[in-house]
Coordinates of C-alpha atoms and ligand atoms in Angstrom, one line a residue:
M1240 CA 226.8 203.4 98.9
S1241 CA 225.3 204.2 102.3
M1242 CA 221.6 201.8 103.2
S1243 CA 220.0 205.2 102.7
K1244 CA 220.5 205.8 99.3
A1245 CA 220.3 202.6 98.3
S1246 CA 216.5 202.3 99.7
V1247 CA 216.2 205.9 97.4
I1248 CA 217.9 204.1 94.4
L1249 CA 215.5 200.9 94.6
I1250 CA 212.3 202.8 95.1
V1251 CA 212.9 205.5 91.8
I1252 CA 213.9 202.3 90.1
V1253 CA 210.4 200.7 91.1
L1254 CA 208.2 204.0 91.0
L1255 CA 209.5 204.3 87.0
L1256 CA 208.6 200.6 86.2
I1257 CA 205.5 201.1 87.5
S1258 CA 204.9 203.8 85.4
S1259 CA 206.7 202.3 81.9
E1260 CA 204.0 199.2 82.5
E1261 CA 200.9 201.0 82.8
A1262 CA 202.7 204.0 80.1
A1263 CA 203.6 200.4 78.2
S1264 CA 199.5 199.4 78.6
I1265 CA 198.3 202.1 77.1
Q1266 CA 198.9 202.3 73.2
P1267 CA 198.8 205.6 71.7
G1268 CA 195.2 206.6 70.5
S1269 CA 194.0 203.8 72.3
R1270 CA 190.7 203.9 73.9
S1271 CA 192.2 203.3 77.0
I1272 CA 194.2 206.5 77.3
L1273 CA 190.3 208.2 76.3
R1274 CA 189.5 206.6 79.3
A1275 CA 192.0 207.4 81.1
V1276 CA 191.9 211.1 80.4
S1277 CA 188.1 210.8 81.3
R1278 CA 188.8 209.5 84.1
E1279 CA 190.9 212.6 85.0
N1280 CA 188.8 214.7 83.4
K1281 CA 185.6 212.7 85.7
A1282 CA 187.5 213.1 88.9
Q1283 CA 188.4 216.9 88.6
A1284 CA 185.0 218.1 87.7
D1285 CA 182.7 219.5 89.9
Y1286 CA 178.9 219.5 89.8
A1287 CA 178.3 222.7 91.6
V1288 CA 178.7 225.7 88.7
D1289 CA 181.4 228.4 89.3
L1290 CA 179.8 231.5 88.9
N1291 CA 181.4 235.3 88.5
G1292 CA 180.7 238.8 88.7
T1293 CA 180.7 238.7 85.1
N1294 CA 178.4 235.0 84.4
F1295 CA 176.1 235.2 87.1
D1296 CA 173.2 237.6 85.8
A1297 CA 173.2 235.7 82.3
V1298 CA 173.6 231.8 83.8
L1299 CA 170.8 232.6 85.8
R1300 CA 168.9 234.0 83.4
N1301 CA 169.1 231.3 81.4
T1302 CA 168.8 228.2 83.1
P1303 CA 165.5 226.0 82.6
A1304 CA 165.8 225.5 86.6
A1305 CA 162.7 226.4 88.5
H1306 CA 165.4 226.9 91.4
A1307 CA 168.3 228.3 92.2
I1308 CA 170.8 227.3 94.7
V1309 CA 173.8 229.5 95.2
E1310 CA 176.7 228.8 97.4
F1311 CA 179.0 231.8 98.5
F1312 CA 181.8 230.6 99.9
A1313 CA 185.8 232.2 99.9
H1314 CA 188.3 229.1 99.1
W1315 CA 190.9 229.9 102.0
C1316 CA 187.9 228.7 104.4
P1317 CA 188.6 225.1 105.7
A1318 CA 184.8 225.2 106.8
C1319 CA 184.2 225.6 103.1
R1320 CA 186.7 223.3 101.5
N1321 CA 185.2 220.4 103.7
Y1322 CA 182.0 222.0 102.7
K1323 CA 182.8 221.7 99.7
P1324 CA 181.3 217.7 98.8
H1325 CA 178.6 217.4 100.6
Y1326 CA 177.5 220.3 98.5
E1327 CA 178.4 218.2 95.9
K1328 CA 176.6 215.2 96.3
V1329 CA 173.3 217.4 96.1
A1330 CA 174.8 218.7 93.0
R1331 CA 175.5 215.6 91.3
L1332 CA 171.4 214.8 91.9
F1333 CA 170.5 218.1 90.0
N1334 CA 173.1 219.4 87.6
G1335 CA 174.6 219.1 84.0
P1336 CA 173.7 216.3 81.1
D1337 CA 173.8 213.3 83.9
A1338 CA 171.9 215.4 86.3
V1339 CA 169.4 212.3 87.9
H1340 CA 166.7 215.8 88.3
P1341 CA 167.0 217.8 86.0
G1342 CA 165.5 221.1 85.3
I1343 CA 164.8 221.5 89.0
A1344 CA 167.5 223.2 91.0
L1345 CA 170.4 225.5 89.9
M1346 CA 173.2 224.9 91.8
T1347 CA 175.7 227.2 91.5
R1348 CA 179.2 228.6 93.9
V1349 CA 180.3 232.0 93.5
D1350 CA 184.0 231.8 95.5
C1351 CA 183.7 235.9 97.5
A1352 CA 187.8 236.0 98.1
L1353 CA 187.9 237.0 94.1
K1354 CA 187.8 240.6 93.6
I1355 CA 186.1 240.1 90.7
N1356 CA 183.0 238.7 93.1
N1357 CA 183.4 241.8 95.4
K1358 CA 180.0 243.1 94.2
L1359 CA 178.1 240.4 93.8
C1360 CA 178.9 239.2 97.8
D1361 CA 178.0 242.5 98.9
K1362 CA 174.5 242.3 97.1
F1363 CA 173.6 239.7 98.8
S1364 CA 175.0 241.2 102.1
V1365 CA 177.3 237.7 103.1
S1366 CA 178.2 237.7 106.4
H1367 CA 179.7 234.1 107.0
Y1368 CA 181.2 231.4 104.7
P1369 CA 179.9 229.3 102.8
M1370 CA 176.7 231.1 103.4
L1371 CA 173.5 229.4 101.1
F1372 CA 170.5 231.0 99.3
W1373 CA 167.9 229.5 97.6
G1374 CA 165.3 231.5 95.0
P1375 CA 164.0 231.5 91.4
P1376 CA 167.2 232.6 89.5
S1377 CA 165.6 235.2 87.7
K1378 CA 165.1 236.5 91.1
F1379 CA 168.8 235.7 92.0
A1380 CA 169.8 237.7 88.2
S1381 CA 168.0 240.7 88.9
G1382 CA 168.5 241.7 92.7
G1383 CA 170.0 240.5 96.2
W1384 CA 169.0 240.0 99.2
E1385 CA 169.2 241.8 102.7
P1386 CA 168.7 240.4 105.8
K1387 CA 165.6 242.9 106.9
E1388 CA 163.5 242.5 103.5
E1389 CA 160.5 240.7 104.4
K1390 CA 158.8 240.0 101.0
S1391 CA 161.7 238.6 99.2
E1392 CA 161.5 235.4 97.2
I1393 CA 165.2 235.2 97.8
H1394 CA 165.6 232.8 101.7
V1395 CA 169.1 232.1 103.8
I1396 CA 169.2 228.0 103.5
D1397 CA 170.1 228.4 107.6
D1398 CA 170.4 224.0 108.3
G1399 CA 172.0 222.9 105.1
R1400 CA 175.5 221.9 107.0
T1401 CA 175.8 218.5 105.5
A1402 CA 174.5 216.4 102.1
E1403 CA 171.5 214.9 104.1
K1404 CA 170.4 218.2 105.5
L1405 CA 170.7 220.3 102.9
L1406 CA 168.8 217.6 100.3
N1407 CA 166.3 217.1 103.0
W1408 CA 166.0 221.0 103.0
I1409 CA 164.9 221.0 99.5
N1410 CA 162.7 218.1 100.0
K1411 CA 160.9 220.2 102.0
Q1412 CA 160.2 223.4 99.8
L1413 CA 159.6 221.5 97.0
G1414 CA 157.2 218.6 99.1
S1415 CA 159.7 216.1 97.0
S1416 CA 161.7 212.8 98.5
Y1417 CA 164.5 212.6 96.3
G1418 CA 167.7 210.6 98.4
L1419 CA 171.2 210.8 98.0
D1420 CA 171.3 207.9 96.0
D1421 CA 168.7 208.0 93.6
G1422 CA 170.1 207.4 90.2
K1423 CA 168.7 208.2 86.8
F1424 CA 164.9 207.4 86.2
E1425 CA 164.9 206.5 89.9
N1426 CA 162.2 208.6 92.2
E1427 CA 160.6 210.2 89.2
H1428 CA 158.9 213.3 90.4
L1429 CA 157.5 214.9 87.4
P1430 CA 154.5 216.9 87.6
S1431 CA 152.0 216.3 85.3
N1432 CA 151.2 218.5 82.6
I1433 CA 147.4 217.4 81.9
S1434 CA 146.1 219.3 84.6
D1435 CA 148.5 222.7 84.7
P1436 CA 148.7 225.0 81.5
G1437 CA 151.7 226.3 83.0
Q1438 CA 153.8 223.7 82.6
I1439 CA 154.0 223.8 78.6
A1440 CA 156.1 227.0 79.4
R1441 CA 158.7 224.7 80.5
A1442 CA 159.2 223.1 77.1
V1443 CA 160.8 226.3 75.1
Y1444 CA 163.8 224.2 76.9
D1445 CA 162.2 221.3 74.3
V1446 CA 161.7 223.2 71.2
E1447 CA 165.7 223.6 71.4
E1448 CA 166.9 220.8 72.0
A1449 CA 164.6 219.3 70.0
T1450 CA 165.6 221.5 66.7
F1451 CA 169.2 220.6 67.4
F1452 CA 168.5 216.5 67.0
A1453 CA 166.5 217.1 63.6
F1454 CA 169.2 218.8 62.5
E1455 CA 172.2 216.7 64.0
I1456 CA 170.3 213.4 62.8
I1457 CA 169.9 215.2 59.2
L1458 CA 173.4 215.4 58.9
K1459 CA 174.4 212.3 60.5
H1460 CA 172.2 210.5 58.2
K1461 CA 173.5 212.5 55.6
M1462 CA 169.9 213.3 54.7
I1463 CA 170.3 215.7 51.8
K1464 CA 170.0 214.9 48.6
P1465 CA 168.7 216.8 45.6
H1466 CA 165.0 215.8 46.3
T1467 CA 165.1 217.0 49.8
R1468 CA 167.1 219.9 49.4
A1469 CA 164.2 222.2 48.4
S1470 CA 162.0 220.9 51.4
L1471 CA 164.5 221.3 54.2
I1472 CA 165.1 225.5 52.9
R1473 CA 161.2 225.2 53.2
F1474 CA 160.8 224.5 56.7
L1475 CA 164.2 226.5 57.7
Q1476 CA 161.8 229.5 56.1
L1477 CA 159.4 228.5 58.7
L1478 CA 162.0 228.2 62.2
V1479 CA 163.3 231.3 60.8
A1480 CA 160.4 233.2 61.0
H1481 CA 158.3 231.3 63.5
H1482 CA 160.1 229.4 65.9
P1483 CA 159.3 229.9 69.4
S1484 CA 162.9 230.0 70.3
R1485 CA 164.8 233.3 69.1
R1486 CA 168.1 231.4 69.3
C1487 CA 166.7 228.6 67.3
R1488 CA 165.1 231.5 64.9
K1489 CA 168.9 232.9 64.6
G1490 CA 170.4 229.6 64.4
T1491 CA 168.3 228.5 61.5
A1492 CA 168.6 231.6 59.3
E1493 CA 172.7 231.7 59.7
V1494 CA 172.1 228.1 58.4
L1495 CA 169.6 229.0 55.7
V1496 CA 172.3 231.7 54.7
N1497 CA 175.2 229.8 54.6
F1498 CA 172.7 226.7 53.0
D1499 CA 174.6 225.9 49.8
D1500 CA 178.3 226.3 51.5
F1501 CA 176.8 222.7 53.1
S1502 CA 174.8 221.4 50.7
P1503 CA 176.0 222.4 47.3
P1504 CA 173.3 222.4 45.0
D1505 CA 174.4 219.9 43.2
I1506 CA 175.1 217.5 45.8
G1507 CA 174.1 214.2 45.0
L1508 CA 175.8 214.1 41.1
P1509 CA 178.3 211.5 41.2
D1510 CA 181.8 213.3 42.3
K1511 CA 179.7 215.0 45.3
Q1512 CA 178.3 212.4 47.1
E1513 CA 180.0 213.0 50.2
A1514 CA 179.7 216.6 50.4
V1515 CA 177.2 216.8 53.4
S1516 CA 178.3 215.0 56.5
D1517 CA 179.3 216.3 59.8
D1518 CA 182.8 216.6 59.9
K1519 CA 182.3 218.3 56.6
G1520 CA 181.0 221.8 55.2
M1521 CA 178.3 222.3 58.0
P1522 CA 180.6 221.5 61.6
G1523 CA 178.8 218.8 63.7
N1524 CA 178.8 221.4 66.6
F1525 CA 177.0 223.7 64.7
Q1526 CA 175.1 225.7 67.3
I1527 CA 171.4 225.7 65.5
C1528 CA 170.0 226.8 69.1
G1529 CA 173.0 228.7 70.5
K1530 CA 175.6 227.6 73.0
E1531 CA 173.6 225.8 75.6
V1532 CA 172.1 223.3 73.2
P1533 CA 172.3 220.6 73.2
R1534 CA 171.9 220.7 76.9
G1535 CA 171.0 216.7 77.3
Y1536 CA 168.4 216.6 78.7
W1537 CA 164.2 217.4 78.3
M1538 CA 162.0 219.7 81.0
F1539 CA 158.2 219.7 79.5
C1540 CA 159.0 216.0 77.4
R1541 CA 161.1 214.1 80.6
G1542 CA 160.0 210.9 80.2
S1543 CA 159.8 208.8 83.3
K1544 CA 161.4 206.2 81.5
Y1545 CA 165.2 206.8 79.7
D1546 CA 163.2 205.6 76.2
T1547 CA 160.1 207.5 75.9
R1548 CA 159.1 210.7 75.3
G1549 CA 162.0 213.3 74.3
F1550 CA 162.7 213.7 71.0
S1551 CA 159.4 213.0 69.3
C1552 CA 156.9 214.8 72.3
G1553 CA 160.1 217.8 71.4
L1554 CA 159.6 218.1 67.8
W1555 CA 155.3 218.0 67.9
V1556 CA 155.6 221.0 70.5
V1557 CA 157.6 223.2 67.4
L1558 CA 155.0 222.0 65.2
H1559 CA 152.1 222.8 66.6
S1560 CA 154.2 226.6 68.0
L1561 CA 154.6 226.7 64.3
S1562 CA 151.1 226.3 63.3
V1563 CA 150.1 229.0 65.8
R1564 CA 152.3 231.3 64.7
I1565 CA 152.5 231.9 60.6
E1566 CA 150.3 234.3 58.9
D1567 CA 146.3 233.1 57.0
G1568 CA 148.7 233.3 53.9
E1569 CA 151.0 231.0 55.2
S1570 CA 148.7 228.3 56.0
Q1571 CA 149.3 226.3 52.9
F1572 CA 153.5 226.6 52.4
A1573 CA 153.2 225.8 56.9
F1574 CA 151.6 222.6 55.9
T1575 CA 153.4 221.7 53.2
A1576 CA 156.7 222.1 54.4
V1577 CA 156.0 220.6 57.7
C1578 CA 154.2 217.5 55.8
D1579 CA 157.7 217.4 53.6
F1580 CA 159.4 218.0 56.1
I1581 CA 158.2 214.8 58.2
N1582 CA 158.0 212.6 55.4
N1583 CA 161.9 213.5 54.5
F1584 CA 163.6 213.6 57.8
F1585 CA 161.4 212.2 60.6
I1586 CA 164.0 208.7 60.8
C1587 CA 161.1 206.7 62.6
E1588 CA 159.8 204.9 59.7
E1589 CA 156.5 204.2 60.9
C1590 CA 155.4 208.0 61.8
R1591 CA 156.8 209.0 58.9
Q1592 CA 154.5 206.9 57.1
H1593 CA 151.4 207.2 58.7
F1594 CA 152.0 211.2 59.0
Y1595 CA 152.5 211.5 54.7
Q1596 CA 149.3 209.8 54.8
M1597 CA 147.2 211.7 56.8
C1598 CA 149.6 214.6 54.7
S1599 CA 148.3 213.4 51.2
S1600 CA 144.5 213.1 52.7
V1601 CA 143.7 216.0 52.4
T1602 CA 142.4 217.8 49.4
T1603 CA 141.4 221.7 49.9
P1604 CA 144.2 223.9 50.2
F1605 CA 144.5 226.0 53.8
N1606 CA 143.4 229.5 53.6
T1607 CA 143.6 230.6 57.5
S1608 CA 146.6 229.3 60.0
R1609 CA 143.4 228.3 62.2
E1610 CA 142.8 225.4 59.5
F1611 CA 146.0 224.3 59.9
A1612 CA 146.2 224.4 63.4
L1613 CA 142.9 222.4 63.8
W1614 CA 144.6 220.0 60.9
L1615 CA 147.7 219.1 63.4
W1616 CA 146.2 219.2 66.1
S1617 CA 143.2 216.7 65.0
T1618 CA 146.1 215.0 63.2
H1619 CA 147.7 214.3 66.6
N1620 CA 145.2 213.0 68.1
K1621 CA 144.4 210.7 65.4
V1622 CA 148.2 209.6 66.5
N1623 CA 147.4 209.3 70.1
E1624 CA 144.3 207.5 69.3
R1625 CA 146.1 204.6 67.9
L1626 CA 149.5 204.2 69.7
M1627 CA 146.7 204.3 73.1
K1628 CA 145.8 200.9 72.2
D1629 CA 149.2 200.0 71.0
E1630 CA 151.3 201.0 73.9
A1631 CA 147.7 199.6 76.3
S1632 CA 148.5 196.0 74.9
L1633 CA 152.5 196.4 74.8
G1634 CA 152.9 198.3 77.9
T1635 CA 155.1 200.1 75.9
G1636 CA 154.0 204.0 76.9
D1637 CA 154.9 205.7 79.8
P1638 CA 153.0 205.1 82.5
K1639 CA 153.4 209.1 83.9
F1640 CA 151.9 209.8 80.6
P1641 CA 149.7 207.7 78.9
K1642 CA 148.2 208.5 75.3
I1643 CA 145.1 210.4 75.8
I1644 CA 142.9 212.4 73.3
W1645 CA 143.9 215.8 74.0
P1646 CA 143.4 218.3 75.5
P1647 CA 141.5 217.0 78.4
K1648 CA 138.7 218.8 79.9
Q1649 CA 141.3 219.5 83.0
L1650 CA 143.0 221.9 80.3
C1651 CA 140.4 223.1 78.9
S1652 CA 136.7 222.3 79.8
S1653 CA 135.3 224.7 77.6
C1654 CA 137.1 222.9 74.1
H1655 CA 134.4 219.7 75.0
L1656 CA 130.7 220.0 74.4
S1657 CA 130.3 216.2 75.2
S1658 CA 131.9 213.4 75.0
N1659 CA 131.2 209.3 74.6
Q1660 CA 133.9 207.8 75.8
R1661 CA 134.8 204.3 74.9
E1662 CA 136.3 201.7 76.5
N1663 CA 139.8 201.8 76.1
G1664 CA 140.0 205.6 76.6
A1665 CA 139.5 206.8 72.8
G1666 CA 136.0 208.6 72.0
Q1667 CA 133.9 210.8 69.9
I1668 CA 134.5 213.5 71.4
D1669 CA 132.2 217.2 70.0
W1670 CA 134.7 219.5 70.5
N1671 CA 134.0 223.2 70.2
L1672 CA 136.6 224.3 67.9
N1673 CA 136.6 227.2 68.6
E1674 CA 137.5 227.1 71.8
V1675 CA 140.1 224.3 70.8
Y1676 CA 141.6 226.7 68.5
K1677 CA 141.3 229.5 71.2
F1678 CA 143.1 226.8 73.6
L1679 CA 145.6 226.1 70.7
T1680 CA 146.7 229.7 70.1
G1681 CA 147.9 230.8 74.1
Y1682 CA 149.0 227.0 75.3
Y1683 CA 151.5 227.2 71.9
G1684 CA 151.8 230.7 71.4
K1685 CA 152.1 232.8 74.8
T1686 CA 152.1 230.2 77.1
L1687 CA 154.9 228.5 75.4
A1688 CA 157.2 231.5 75.4
S1689 CA 156.3 233.3 78.3
L1690 CA 159.6 232.6 79.9
Y1691 CA 161.3 234.0 77.2
K1692 CA 158.9 237.0 77.9
E1693 CA 160.5 236.6 81.5
M1694 CA 164.2 236.7 80.6
D1695 CA 163.7 239.5 77.6
R1696 CA 162.3 241.6 80.7
L1697 CA 165.4 240.7 82.8
G1698 CA 167.6 242.1 80.0
D1699 CA 168.5 239.2 78.1
E1700 CA 170.7 240.2 75.0
V1701 CA 171.0 239.0 71.1
S1702 CA 174.1 239.9 70.0
D1703 CA 174.5 240.4 66.1
G1704 CA 172.8 243.9 64.7
A1705 CA 171.7 242.2 61.4
I1706 CA 171.1 238.9 62.6
A1707 CA 169.2 240.3 66.0
D1708 CA 167.2 242.3 63.8
L1709 CA 166.1 239.3 61.3
V1710 CA 164.9 237.0 64.8
T1711 CA 163.2 239.8 66.6
S1712 CA 160.7 239.7 63.3
T1713 CA 158.8 236.4 63.9
S1714 CA 155.7 238.3 61.0
A1715 CA 158.7 238.0 58.4
V1716 CA 156.7 237.0 55.3
V1717 CA 157.4 234.1 54.1
V1718 CA 156.9 232.8 50.7
P1719 CA 156.7 229.5 49.9
V1720 CA 158.6 229.7 46.6
G1721 CA 162.2 228.6 47.5
A1722 CA 164.7 230.9 50.2
A1723 CA 166.7 233.0 47.9
L1724 CA 163.3 234.3 47.0
A1725 CA 161.7 234.1 50.3
I1726 CA 164.6 236.0 52.0
A1727 CA 164.6 238.5 49.3
L1728 CA 161.2 239.8 49.4
A1729 CA 161.2 239.9 52.9
S1730 CA 160.5 243.0 54.9
C1731 CA 162.9 245.5 55.5
A1732 CA 163.1 244.5 58.9
F1733 CA 166.1 241.1 57.3
G1734 CA 168.3 244.2 57.1
A1735 CA 171.6 243.8 56.7
L1736 CA 171.3 239.9 56.3
A1737 CA 168.8 240.3 53.7
C1738 CA 171.4 242.1 51.6
F1739 CA 174.1 239.6 52.0
W1740 CA 171.2 237.0 50.9
R1741 CA 170.6 238.2 48.0
S1742 CA 174.3 239.0 46.9
Q1743 CA 174.8 235.6 47.3
Q1744 CA 172.2 234.4 45.6
K1745 CA 172.0 236.9 43.0
N1746 CA 172.6 234.2 40.6
R1747 CA 171.4 231.7 41.6
K1748 CA 167.8 230.7 41.9
Y1749 CA 165.6 227.7 43.8
Y1750 CA 162.3 227.5 41.8
H1751 CA 159.6 224.9 44.1
Q1752 CA 156.3 224.2 42.6
L1753 CA 154.1 224.8 45.2
H1754 CA 152.2 221.5 46.1
S1755 CA 155.5 219.7 46.0
L1756 CA 154.6 217.2 48.8
K1757 CA 152.3 215.5 45.9
N1758 CA 155.2 215.7 43.6
I1759 CA 157.2 213.3 45.9
Ligands
FAD1352 C1 155.1 213.6 63.4 C2 155.3 213.0 64.4 C3 154.2 211.3 63.8 C4 154.7 210.2 64.3 N1 154.0 209.0 64.5 C5 153.9 208.3 65.4 C6 153.9 206.5 65.1 O1 152.8 206.4 63.4 N2 153.8 205.3 65.8 C7 154.2 206.0 67.0 O2 154.3 204.7 67.3 N3 154.9 207.2 67.4 C8 154.7 208.2 66.7 N4 155.2 209.8 67.0 C9 155.5 209.5 68.2 C10 154.6 209.9 69.1 O3 153.1 210.6 68.8 C11 155.0 210.8 70.6 O4 155.4 211.7 70.2 C12 155.6 209.9 71.5 O5 155.4 208.3 71.4 C13 156.1 210.8 73.0 O6 154.3 210.6 73.4 P1 154.2 211.9 74.5 O7 153.8 211.1 75.7 O8 156.0 212.2 75.2 O9 153.6 212.8 73.8 P2 153.4 213.7 72.3 O10 152.5 212.4 71.5 O11 154.6 213.1 71.8 O12 153.1 214.2 72.7 C14 153.4 215.6 73.2 C15 152.9 216.6 74.6 O13 151.8 217.5 73.0 C16 151.1 217.7 73.4 N5 149.6 217.2 72.5 C17 149.0 215.9 72.9 N6 148.1 215.7 71.3 C18 148.3 217.2 71.5 C19 147.3 217.1 69.8 N7 146.4 216.4 69.5 N8 147.7 218.3 69.7 C20 148.5 218.9 70.6 N9 149.0 219.2 71.6 C21 148.8 218.0 71.8 C22 151.0 217.1 74.9 O14 150.9 218.0 76.2 C23 151.7 216.4 74.5 O15 152.5 215.7 76.3 C24 155.3 210.7 66.1 C25 156.0 211.5 66.2 C26 155.4 212.9 65.8 C27 155.8 214.3 66.3

């Protein structure tokens, strides 16, 4: 055997030994395999989102981000390949569930060398590779760019050749000081939510996130029991008719229609104890607010520390937004549904108990949506007042979002007649309740939904005829005697879904007492 042949064989044997050793250290089904796989995936995963002629409009219309960057490139272009690590370094900060600064800018790329993208690249007059644009996502979705266009909100990024330069350029636009080494919850630039009422529009993403988590918690903790089932159905009814997100109205309608499948009426009987779980019946990955949710981050409700705000903030926003959307005739039903839901399904024990006490102290039924919206507002303020003291003494609050009696004058000056502010910040404020109600309906009504309106204007699609009918009807009649009766009596906008529901429910009836809260 020649010397070179022998050395080749030796190398092969060494390589085999190394790889078999590695394989031996990874036991089938062991965590190390998962780690190895996820390491591999991580190495391959890009932060920037690949767009093409088919998904371009939809992705940009649906992003919660306030700005978008689109890089037009060609995969054969060596300069583009060299630029990719720079672009990725910046995209790490803004994109994906682990984004350091989520919701600020969506970083995307389009490969102009692919035939499918020809029209798209033409629309943006791409003249060289890579060519970067900056602008509001909705403007990308609806339009294009031409070199001589003066008033365009889409701008060419002329100085982004390295990661540092690109981030500098972005910082200049935003007046921010993001750094390439920023870690999560460092160097936060969260916009204040006590001076700009428009900020609440960002919460439309949080109400989706909060709805997802509320139901995930219910399933994970197997909280649907014989005595809690009816209250969940009532809360679902409220969401189907009045959730501010159309996607959630659609998702909750689907849950309601299939409710018996994942939560049989005899659940709770000894042999059915395990019937509701996230791996049986209703799947754990059920998309109650559409396939984009959970996004993994909060927008309006994002705290400046990792353990502040988030879900509980999102839940409050859901409740307030429901309170301003109901009809007068639904106010007592909504009150009962909300109180029962928090009592049965909000897993924070102290919160649940305090809220329930406040619910129980209501003695006269609500006759108007105004009464219910104002009750919820003042109840929330009582919680704020209590937490203001606790958080000040324990230092547990979010320093950027201290609790206040709400709304402050900066948000609604006409809401305040006068105030005798005490030293701890809490106050005996004389409210102009008409103005407060007006403010609440504008804030949690029109303004909260304004981003959706914008998407609708741009032609957002709702699929699935029957359910689409259902979810576009926000004034459906809600009858507080259980899901079957409610859906069956609901307006004809429920269309095919109502018939389907009726046919499913023909032989079943849910009889609930009107004031179930008092019976718990
Ligand atoms: C039903 C419920 C009961 C809770 N009870 C407790 C409790 O007992 N103890 C506890 O430690 N935590 C409790 N929490 C959590 C707590 O209230 C906050 O949600 C949490 O501390 C996060 O606060 P935040 O700064 O995000 O503002 P949040 O209080 O969550 O408010 C969210 C947003 O709503 C707006 N807002 C504030 N006040 C009002 C108001 N009065 N009316 C309308 N809108 C308003 C503001 O824009 C604010 O940013 C409860 C949460 C819920 C949903």
